[in-house]
Short mmCIF file of C-alpha atoms and ligand atoms in Angstrom, two decimals:
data_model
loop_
_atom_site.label_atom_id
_atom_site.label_comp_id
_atom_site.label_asym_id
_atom_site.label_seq_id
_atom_site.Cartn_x
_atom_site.Cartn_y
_atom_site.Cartn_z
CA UNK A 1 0.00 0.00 0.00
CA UNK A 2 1.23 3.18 -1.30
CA UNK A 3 -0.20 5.94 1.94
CA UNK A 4 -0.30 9.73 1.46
CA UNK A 5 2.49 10.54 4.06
CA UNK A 6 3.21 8.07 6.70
CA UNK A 7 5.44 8.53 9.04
CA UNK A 8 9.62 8.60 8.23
CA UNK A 9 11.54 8.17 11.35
CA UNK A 10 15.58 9.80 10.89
CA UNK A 11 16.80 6.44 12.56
CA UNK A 12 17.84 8.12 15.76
CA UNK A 13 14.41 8.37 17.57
CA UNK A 14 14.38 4.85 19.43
CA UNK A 15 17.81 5.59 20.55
CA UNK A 16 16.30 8.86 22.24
CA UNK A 17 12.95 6.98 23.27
CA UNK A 18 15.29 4.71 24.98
CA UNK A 19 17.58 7.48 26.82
CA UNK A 20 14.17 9.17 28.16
CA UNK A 21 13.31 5.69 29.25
CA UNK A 22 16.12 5.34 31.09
CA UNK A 23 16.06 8.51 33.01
CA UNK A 24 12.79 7.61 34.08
CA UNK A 25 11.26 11.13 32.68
CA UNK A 26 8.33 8.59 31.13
CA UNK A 27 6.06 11.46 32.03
CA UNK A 28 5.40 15.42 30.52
CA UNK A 29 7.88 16.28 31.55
CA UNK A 30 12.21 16.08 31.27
CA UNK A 31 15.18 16.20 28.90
CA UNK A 32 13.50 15.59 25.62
CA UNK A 33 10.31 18.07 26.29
CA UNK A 34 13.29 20.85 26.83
CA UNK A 35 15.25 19.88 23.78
CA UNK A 36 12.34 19.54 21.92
CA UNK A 37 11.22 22.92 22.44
CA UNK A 38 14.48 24.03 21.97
CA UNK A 39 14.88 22.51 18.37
CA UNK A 40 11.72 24.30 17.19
CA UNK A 41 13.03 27.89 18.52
CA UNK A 42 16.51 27.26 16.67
CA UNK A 43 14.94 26.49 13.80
CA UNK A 44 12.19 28.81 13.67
CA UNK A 45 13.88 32.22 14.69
CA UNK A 46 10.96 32.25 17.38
CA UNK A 47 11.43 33.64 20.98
CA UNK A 48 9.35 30.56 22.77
CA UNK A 49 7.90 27.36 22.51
CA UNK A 50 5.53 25.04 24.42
CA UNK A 51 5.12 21.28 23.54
CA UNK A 52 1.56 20.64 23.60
CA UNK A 53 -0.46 17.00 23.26
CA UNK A 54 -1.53 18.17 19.52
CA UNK A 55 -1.87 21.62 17.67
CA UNK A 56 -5.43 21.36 18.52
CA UNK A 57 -4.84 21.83 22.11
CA UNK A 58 -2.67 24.55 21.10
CA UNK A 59 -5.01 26.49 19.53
CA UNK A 60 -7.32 26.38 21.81
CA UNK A 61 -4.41 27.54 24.36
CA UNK A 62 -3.54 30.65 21.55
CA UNK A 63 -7.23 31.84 22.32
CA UNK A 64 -7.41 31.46 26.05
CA UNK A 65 -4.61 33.56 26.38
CA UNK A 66 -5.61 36.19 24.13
CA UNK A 67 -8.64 36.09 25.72
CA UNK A 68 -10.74 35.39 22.96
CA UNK A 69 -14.53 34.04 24.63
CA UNK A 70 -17.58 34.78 23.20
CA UNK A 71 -16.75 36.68 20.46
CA UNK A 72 -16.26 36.15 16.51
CA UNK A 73 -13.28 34.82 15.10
CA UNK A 74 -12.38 34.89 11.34
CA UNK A 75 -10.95 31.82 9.93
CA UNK A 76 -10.39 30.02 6.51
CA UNK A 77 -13.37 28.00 5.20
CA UNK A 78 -10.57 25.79 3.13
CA UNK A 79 -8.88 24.10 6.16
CA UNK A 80 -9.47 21.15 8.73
CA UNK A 81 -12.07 21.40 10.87
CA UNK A 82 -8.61 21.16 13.93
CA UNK A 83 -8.69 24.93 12.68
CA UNK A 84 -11.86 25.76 13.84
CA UNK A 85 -13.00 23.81 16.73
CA UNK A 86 -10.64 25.40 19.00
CA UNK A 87 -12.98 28.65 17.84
CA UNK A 88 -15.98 26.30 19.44
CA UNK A 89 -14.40 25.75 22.70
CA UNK A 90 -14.27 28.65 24.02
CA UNK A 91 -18.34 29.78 22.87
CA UNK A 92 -17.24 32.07 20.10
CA UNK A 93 -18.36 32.62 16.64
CA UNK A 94 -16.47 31.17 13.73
CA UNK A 95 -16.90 33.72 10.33
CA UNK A 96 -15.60 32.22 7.30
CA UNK A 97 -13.49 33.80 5.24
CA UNK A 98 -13.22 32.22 1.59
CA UNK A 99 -9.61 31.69 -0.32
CA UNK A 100 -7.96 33.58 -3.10
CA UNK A 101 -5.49 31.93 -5.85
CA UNK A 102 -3.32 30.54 -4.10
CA UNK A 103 -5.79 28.59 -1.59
CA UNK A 104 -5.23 30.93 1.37
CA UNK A 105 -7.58 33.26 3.43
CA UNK A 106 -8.48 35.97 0.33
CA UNK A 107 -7.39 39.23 2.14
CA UNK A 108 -10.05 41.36 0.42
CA UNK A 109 -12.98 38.94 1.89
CA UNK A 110 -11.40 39.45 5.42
CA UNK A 111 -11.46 43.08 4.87
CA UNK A 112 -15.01 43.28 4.47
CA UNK A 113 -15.63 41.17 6.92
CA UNK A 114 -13.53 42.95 9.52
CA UNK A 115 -15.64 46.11 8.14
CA UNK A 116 -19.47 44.20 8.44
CA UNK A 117 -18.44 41.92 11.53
CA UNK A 118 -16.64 42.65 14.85
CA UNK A 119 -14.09 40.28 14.87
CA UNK A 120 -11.68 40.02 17.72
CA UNK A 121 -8.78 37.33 16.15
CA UNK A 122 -8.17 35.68 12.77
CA UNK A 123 -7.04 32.12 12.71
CA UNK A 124 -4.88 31.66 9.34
CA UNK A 125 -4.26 28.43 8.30
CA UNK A 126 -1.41 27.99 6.30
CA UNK A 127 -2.51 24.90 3.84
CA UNK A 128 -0.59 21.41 2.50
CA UNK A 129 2.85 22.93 3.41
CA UNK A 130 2.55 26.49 1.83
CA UNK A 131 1.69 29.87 3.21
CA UNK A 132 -0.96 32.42 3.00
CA UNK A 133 -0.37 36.03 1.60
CA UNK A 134 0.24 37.37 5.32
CA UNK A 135 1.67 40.58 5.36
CA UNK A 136 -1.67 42.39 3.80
CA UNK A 137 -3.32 40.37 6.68
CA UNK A 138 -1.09 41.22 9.22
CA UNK A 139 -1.69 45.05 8.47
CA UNK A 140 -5.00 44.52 8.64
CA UNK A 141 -5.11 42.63 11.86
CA UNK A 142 -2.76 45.56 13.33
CA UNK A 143 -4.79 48.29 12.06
CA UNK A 144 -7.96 47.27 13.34
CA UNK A 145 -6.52 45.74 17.03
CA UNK A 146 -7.15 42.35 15.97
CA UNK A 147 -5.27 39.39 17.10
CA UNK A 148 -3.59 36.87 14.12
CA UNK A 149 -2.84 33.51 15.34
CA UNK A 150 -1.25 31.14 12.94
CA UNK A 151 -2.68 27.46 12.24
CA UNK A 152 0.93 26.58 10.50
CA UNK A 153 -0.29 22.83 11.67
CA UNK A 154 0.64 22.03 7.99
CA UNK A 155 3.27 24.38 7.41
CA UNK A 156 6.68 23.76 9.74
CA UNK A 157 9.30 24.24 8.11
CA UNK A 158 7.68 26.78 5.12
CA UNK A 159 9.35 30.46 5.18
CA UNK A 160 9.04 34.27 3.71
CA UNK A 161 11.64 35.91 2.26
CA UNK A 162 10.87 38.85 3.98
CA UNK A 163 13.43 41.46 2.63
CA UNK A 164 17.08 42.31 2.71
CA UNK A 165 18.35 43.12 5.90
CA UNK A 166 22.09 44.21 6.34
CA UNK A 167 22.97 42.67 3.03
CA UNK A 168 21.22 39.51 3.46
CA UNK A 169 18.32 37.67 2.88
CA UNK A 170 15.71 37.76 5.83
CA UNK A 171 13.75 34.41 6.22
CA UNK A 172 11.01 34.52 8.19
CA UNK A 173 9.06 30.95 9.08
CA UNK A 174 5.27 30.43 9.04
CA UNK A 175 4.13 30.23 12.37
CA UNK A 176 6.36 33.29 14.02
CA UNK A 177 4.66 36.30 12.90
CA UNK A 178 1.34 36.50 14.27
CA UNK A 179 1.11 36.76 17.83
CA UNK A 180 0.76 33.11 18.58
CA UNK A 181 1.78 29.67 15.50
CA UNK A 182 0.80 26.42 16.68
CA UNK A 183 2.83 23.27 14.51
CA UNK A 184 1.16 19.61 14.44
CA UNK A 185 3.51 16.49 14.63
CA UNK A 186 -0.06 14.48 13.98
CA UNK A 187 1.08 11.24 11.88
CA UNK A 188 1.19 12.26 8.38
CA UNK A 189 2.66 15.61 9.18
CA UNK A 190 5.75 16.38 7.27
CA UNK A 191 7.26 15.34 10.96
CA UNK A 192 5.59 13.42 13.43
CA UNK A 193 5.82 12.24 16.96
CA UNK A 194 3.06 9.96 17.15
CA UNK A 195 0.41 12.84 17.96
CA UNK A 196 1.74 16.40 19.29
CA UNK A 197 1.99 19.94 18.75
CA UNK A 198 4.32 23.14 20.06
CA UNK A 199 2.77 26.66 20.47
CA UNK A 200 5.11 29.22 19.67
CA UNK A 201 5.37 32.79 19.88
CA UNK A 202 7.50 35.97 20.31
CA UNK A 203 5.65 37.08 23.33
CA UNK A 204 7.25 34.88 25.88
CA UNK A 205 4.57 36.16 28.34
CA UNK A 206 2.07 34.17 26.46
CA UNK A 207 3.84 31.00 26.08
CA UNK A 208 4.46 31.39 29.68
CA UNK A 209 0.44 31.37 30.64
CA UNK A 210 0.06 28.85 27.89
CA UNK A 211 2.76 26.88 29.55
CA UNK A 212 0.66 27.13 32.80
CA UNK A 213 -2.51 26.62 31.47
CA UNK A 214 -0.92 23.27 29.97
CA UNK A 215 -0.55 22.00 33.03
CA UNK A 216 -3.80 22.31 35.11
CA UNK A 217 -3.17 26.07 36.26
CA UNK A 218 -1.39 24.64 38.65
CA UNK A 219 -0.06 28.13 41.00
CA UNK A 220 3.51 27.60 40.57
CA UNK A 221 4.30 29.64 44.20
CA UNK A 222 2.38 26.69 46.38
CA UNK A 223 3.36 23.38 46.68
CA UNK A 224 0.04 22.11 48.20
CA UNK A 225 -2.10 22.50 44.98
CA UNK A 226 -3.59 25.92 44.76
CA UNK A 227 -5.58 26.64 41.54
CA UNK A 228 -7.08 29.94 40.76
CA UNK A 229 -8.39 29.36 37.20
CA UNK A 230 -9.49 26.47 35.06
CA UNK A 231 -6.79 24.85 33.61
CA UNK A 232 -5.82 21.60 30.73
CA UNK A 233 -3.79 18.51 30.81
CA UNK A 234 -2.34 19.18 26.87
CA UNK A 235 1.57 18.72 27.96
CA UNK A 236 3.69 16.64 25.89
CA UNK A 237 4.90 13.53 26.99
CA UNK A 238 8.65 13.05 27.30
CA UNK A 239 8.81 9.93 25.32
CA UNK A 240 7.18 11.62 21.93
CA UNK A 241 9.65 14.34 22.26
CA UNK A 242 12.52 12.08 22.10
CA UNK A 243 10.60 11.40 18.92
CA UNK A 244 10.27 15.01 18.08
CA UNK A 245 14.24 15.32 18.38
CA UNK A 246 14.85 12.87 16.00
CA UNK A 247 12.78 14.21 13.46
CA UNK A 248 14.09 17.62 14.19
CA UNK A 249 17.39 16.65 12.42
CA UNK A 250 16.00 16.04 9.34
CA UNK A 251 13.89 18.25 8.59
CA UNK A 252 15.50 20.04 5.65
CA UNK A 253 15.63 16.75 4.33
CA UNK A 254 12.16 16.06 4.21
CA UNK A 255 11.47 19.04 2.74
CA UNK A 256 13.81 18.40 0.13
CA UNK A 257 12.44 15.06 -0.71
CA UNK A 258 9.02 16.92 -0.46
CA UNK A 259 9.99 19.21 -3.28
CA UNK A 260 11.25 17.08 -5.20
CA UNK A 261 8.15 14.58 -5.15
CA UNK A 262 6.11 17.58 -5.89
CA UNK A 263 8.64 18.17 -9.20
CA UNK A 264 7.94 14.40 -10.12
CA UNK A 265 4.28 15.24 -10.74
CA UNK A 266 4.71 18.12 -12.12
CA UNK A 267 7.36 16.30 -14.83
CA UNK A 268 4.15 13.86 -15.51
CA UNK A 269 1.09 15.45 -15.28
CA UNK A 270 -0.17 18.34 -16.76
CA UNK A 271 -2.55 19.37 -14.55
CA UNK A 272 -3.14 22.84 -12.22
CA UNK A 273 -1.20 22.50 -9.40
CA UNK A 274 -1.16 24.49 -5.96
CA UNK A 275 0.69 28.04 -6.85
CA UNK A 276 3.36 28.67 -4.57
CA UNK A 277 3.36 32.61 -3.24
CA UNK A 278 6.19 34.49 -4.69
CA UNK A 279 9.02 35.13 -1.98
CA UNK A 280 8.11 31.77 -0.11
CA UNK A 281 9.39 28.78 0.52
CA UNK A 282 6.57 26.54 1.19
CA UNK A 283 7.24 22.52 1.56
CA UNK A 284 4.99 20.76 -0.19
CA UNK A 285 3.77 18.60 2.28
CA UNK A 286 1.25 17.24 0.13
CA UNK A 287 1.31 17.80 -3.82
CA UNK A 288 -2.05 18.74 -4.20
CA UNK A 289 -4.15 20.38 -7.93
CA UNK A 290 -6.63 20.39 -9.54
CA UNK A 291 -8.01 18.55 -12.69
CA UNK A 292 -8.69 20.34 -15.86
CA UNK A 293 -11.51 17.55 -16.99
CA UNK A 294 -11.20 14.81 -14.72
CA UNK A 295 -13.13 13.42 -11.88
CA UNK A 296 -10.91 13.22 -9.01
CA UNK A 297 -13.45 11.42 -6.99
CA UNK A 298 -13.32 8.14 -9.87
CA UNK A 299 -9.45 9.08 -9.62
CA UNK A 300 -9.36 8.66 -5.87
CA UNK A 301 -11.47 4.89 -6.43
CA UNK A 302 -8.83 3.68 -9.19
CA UNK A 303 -5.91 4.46 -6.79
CA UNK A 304 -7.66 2.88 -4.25
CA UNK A 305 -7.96 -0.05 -6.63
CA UNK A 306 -4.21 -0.05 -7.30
CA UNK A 307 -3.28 0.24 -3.21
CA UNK A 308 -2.63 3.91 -3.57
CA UNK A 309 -4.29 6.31 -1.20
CA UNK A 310 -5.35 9.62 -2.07
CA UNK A 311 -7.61 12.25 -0.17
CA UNK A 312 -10.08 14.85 -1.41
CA UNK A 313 -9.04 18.72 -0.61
CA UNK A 314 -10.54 20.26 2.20
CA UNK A 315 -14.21 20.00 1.98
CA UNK A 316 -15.20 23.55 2.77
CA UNK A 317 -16.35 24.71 6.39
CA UNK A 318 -19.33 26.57 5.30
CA UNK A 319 -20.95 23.07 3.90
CA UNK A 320 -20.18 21.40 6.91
CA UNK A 321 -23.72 20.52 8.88
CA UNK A 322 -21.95 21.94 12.05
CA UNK A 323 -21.56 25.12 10.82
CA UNK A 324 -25.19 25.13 8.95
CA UNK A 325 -26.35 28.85 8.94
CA UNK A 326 -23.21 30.12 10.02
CA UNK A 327 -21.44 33.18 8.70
CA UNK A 328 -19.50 32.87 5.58
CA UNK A 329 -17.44 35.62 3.05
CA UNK A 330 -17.76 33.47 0.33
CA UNK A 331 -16.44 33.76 -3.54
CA UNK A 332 -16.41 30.27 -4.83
CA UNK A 333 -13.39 29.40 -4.97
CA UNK A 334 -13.07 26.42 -2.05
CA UNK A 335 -16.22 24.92 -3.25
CA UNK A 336 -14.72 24.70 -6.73
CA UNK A 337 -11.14 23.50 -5.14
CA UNK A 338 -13.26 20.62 -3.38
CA UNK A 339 -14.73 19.36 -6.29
CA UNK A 340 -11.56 19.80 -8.90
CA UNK A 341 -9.09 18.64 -6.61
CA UNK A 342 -6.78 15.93 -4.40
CA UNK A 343 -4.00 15.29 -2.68
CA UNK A 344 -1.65 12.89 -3.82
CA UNK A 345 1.12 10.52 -2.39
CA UNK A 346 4.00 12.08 -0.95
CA UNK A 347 5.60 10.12 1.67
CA UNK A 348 9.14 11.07 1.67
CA UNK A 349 10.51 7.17 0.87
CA UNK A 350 8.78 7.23 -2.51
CA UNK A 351 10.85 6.75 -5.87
CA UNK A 352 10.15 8.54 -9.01
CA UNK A 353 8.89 5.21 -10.87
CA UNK A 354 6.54 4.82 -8.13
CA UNK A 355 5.50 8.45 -9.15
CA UNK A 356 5.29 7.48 -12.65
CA UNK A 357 3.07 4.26 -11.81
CA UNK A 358 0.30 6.61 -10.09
CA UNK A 359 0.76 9.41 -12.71
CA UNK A 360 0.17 6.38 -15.56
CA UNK A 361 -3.11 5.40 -13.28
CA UNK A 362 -4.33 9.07 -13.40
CA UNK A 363 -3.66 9.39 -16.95
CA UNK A 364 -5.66 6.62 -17.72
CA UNK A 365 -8.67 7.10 -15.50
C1 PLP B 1 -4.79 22.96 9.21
C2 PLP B 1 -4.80 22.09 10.44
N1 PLP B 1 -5.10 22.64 11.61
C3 PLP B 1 -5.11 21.93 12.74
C4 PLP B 1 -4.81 20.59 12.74
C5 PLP B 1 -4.87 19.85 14.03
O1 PLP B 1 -3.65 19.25 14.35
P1 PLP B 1 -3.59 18.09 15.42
O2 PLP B 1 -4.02 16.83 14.75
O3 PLP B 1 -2.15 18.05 15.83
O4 PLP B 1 -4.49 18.47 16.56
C6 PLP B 1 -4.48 19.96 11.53
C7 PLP B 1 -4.13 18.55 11.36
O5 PLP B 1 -4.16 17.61 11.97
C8 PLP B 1 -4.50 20.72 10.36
O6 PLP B 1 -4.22 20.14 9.18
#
């Protein structure tokens, strides 16, 4: 069975599973949680991190400590729902905000609804390994006092090339330039540790009280138990850290290999694939596009046929029966994405003839 993108250990991650064992840290906390953390902020640029149970936790962490309750929050309608039920948990309203070319939040949708609707935060997911056209939302959000957390869930490891600074090139990764980023290290994540996410910002303060809401709200200044608001259980364990630090180290690899799947399709099918933005570096987590006449629902069956799993693109938020009646900017565009489009394999051990075999089934479906 050919699967979309399972897991691809560096080699190195028992050997750290095995050293947390030992120490006896078989718990949320120890060695591996710290170097974990410390991994992501190397590689990221970003002031602080918190290792979180999954980047759905951490989301719902980014809005407690903004505060955001009972109010409206502007997301994507092309995502997964892990965007948007962190909006739920805390009683507020998701709005949803339809995508422009190249799959993202359409900036010009969010305007208007930032001018009809009185939105306190805007959750931007940044899709299948690539990034949305953030700095026109980031003005936005900063002109009208509104918080931008990042859903990079999909995105580690995708950058901007933000400008020149001193003479060189500045990169700036997906995740670190709204207040809060949350990453997922869910299973077919271009890194995984089993299930997990971190929370990263460069507001220490909040990763701090996200920190502390991670762990029951637990007063640190008390040993006998004191607790003064409600609290979660999303720490990371120790042991899928040590995971996370093995994957850490190969990271650019996997991208790499990423890429360079995604230019394997591209060789052998001449199809509309997902644009990258100009001045990004996005990974390509999944190669994803659309079909110019085909079905990719019959396509999805005759991979399926041939042991070859494929997925549908998001199916859009506002057709969801959770969110029936809710409030959506809409233009078209992830409706027609849903029903023009997949995602196809891109596991980071495939070969190019494999490649070729699923490009010949496509091509002849
Ligand atoms: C865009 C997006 N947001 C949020 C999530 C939730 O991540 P997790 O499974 O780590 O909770 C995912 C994927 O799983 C995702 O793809």
């Amino acid at each position: 069975m050919i699967y979309l993108s399972p897991p691809h250990m560096s080699g190195k991650e028992l050997e750290y599973v095995k050293k947390a064992f030992e120490s006896n840290y078989i718990a949320p906390v120890g060695e591996f949680v710290d170097r974990f953390e410390r991994s992501i902020i190397d590689y990221t640029n970003v002031k602080s991190a918190v290792a979180v149970c999954n980047a759905t936790s951490g989301l719902h962490l980014a809005l407690r400590v903004l505060g955001i309750k009972d109010s409206k929050v502007a997301v994507s309608n092309f995502t997964f729902i892990g965007s948007v039920n962190p909006i739920l948990y805390e009683r507020n309203e998701p709005i949803f905000i339809d995508v422009d070319k190249y799959w993202h939040m359409d900036v010009e949708l969010l305007e208007k609804a930032i001018k009809e609707d009185d939105i306190k935060a805007v959750i931007l997911p940044h899709i299948y390994g690539q990034v949305a056209d953030i700095k026109p939302i980031l003005e936005l959000c900063r002109k009208n006092g509104i918080y931008l957390i990042e859903d990079a869930a999909e995105s580690l490891g995708a950058y901007y090339k933000w400008g020149i600074e001193n003479e060189k090139l500045r990169v700036v990764f997906s995740g670190t330039i709204g207040e809060i980023g949350v990453y997922s290290f869910n299973g077919n994540k271009l890194l995984t540790t089993s299930s997990g996410g971190v929370l990263v910002s460069n507001n220490e303060k909040l990763v701090e009280k996200a920190k502390f809401l991670s762990t029951q709200a637990k007063e640190p200044d008390f040993i006998e138990y004191v607790h003064k608001e409600v609290g979660f259980n999303y720490r990371m364990s120790n042991i899928l850290a040590a995971i996370g630090v093995g994957q850490m180290e190969v990271i650019e690899e996997r991208i790499a290999k990423k890429r360079e799947i995604f230019n394997w399709y591209k060789e052998f099918l001449d199809e509309e694939f997902m644009p990258e933005l100009k001045s990004t570096r996005g990974t390509r987590w999944l190669t994803t596009l659309i079909f110019k006449n085909k079905n990719p629902f019959k396509i999805m069956k005759k991979l399926r046929e041939n042991n070859i799993e494929s997925r549908p693109l998001w199916n859009p938020m506002h057709l969801q029966p959770l969110f029936k009646g809710a409030k959506a900017y809409l233009n078209g565009r992830s409706e027609e994405l849903f029903k023009k489009g997949l995602c196809l394999p891109s596991g980071t051990r495939l070969t190019k003839n494999q490649v070729k075999e699923i490009c010949e089934i496509i091509q002849s479906s």
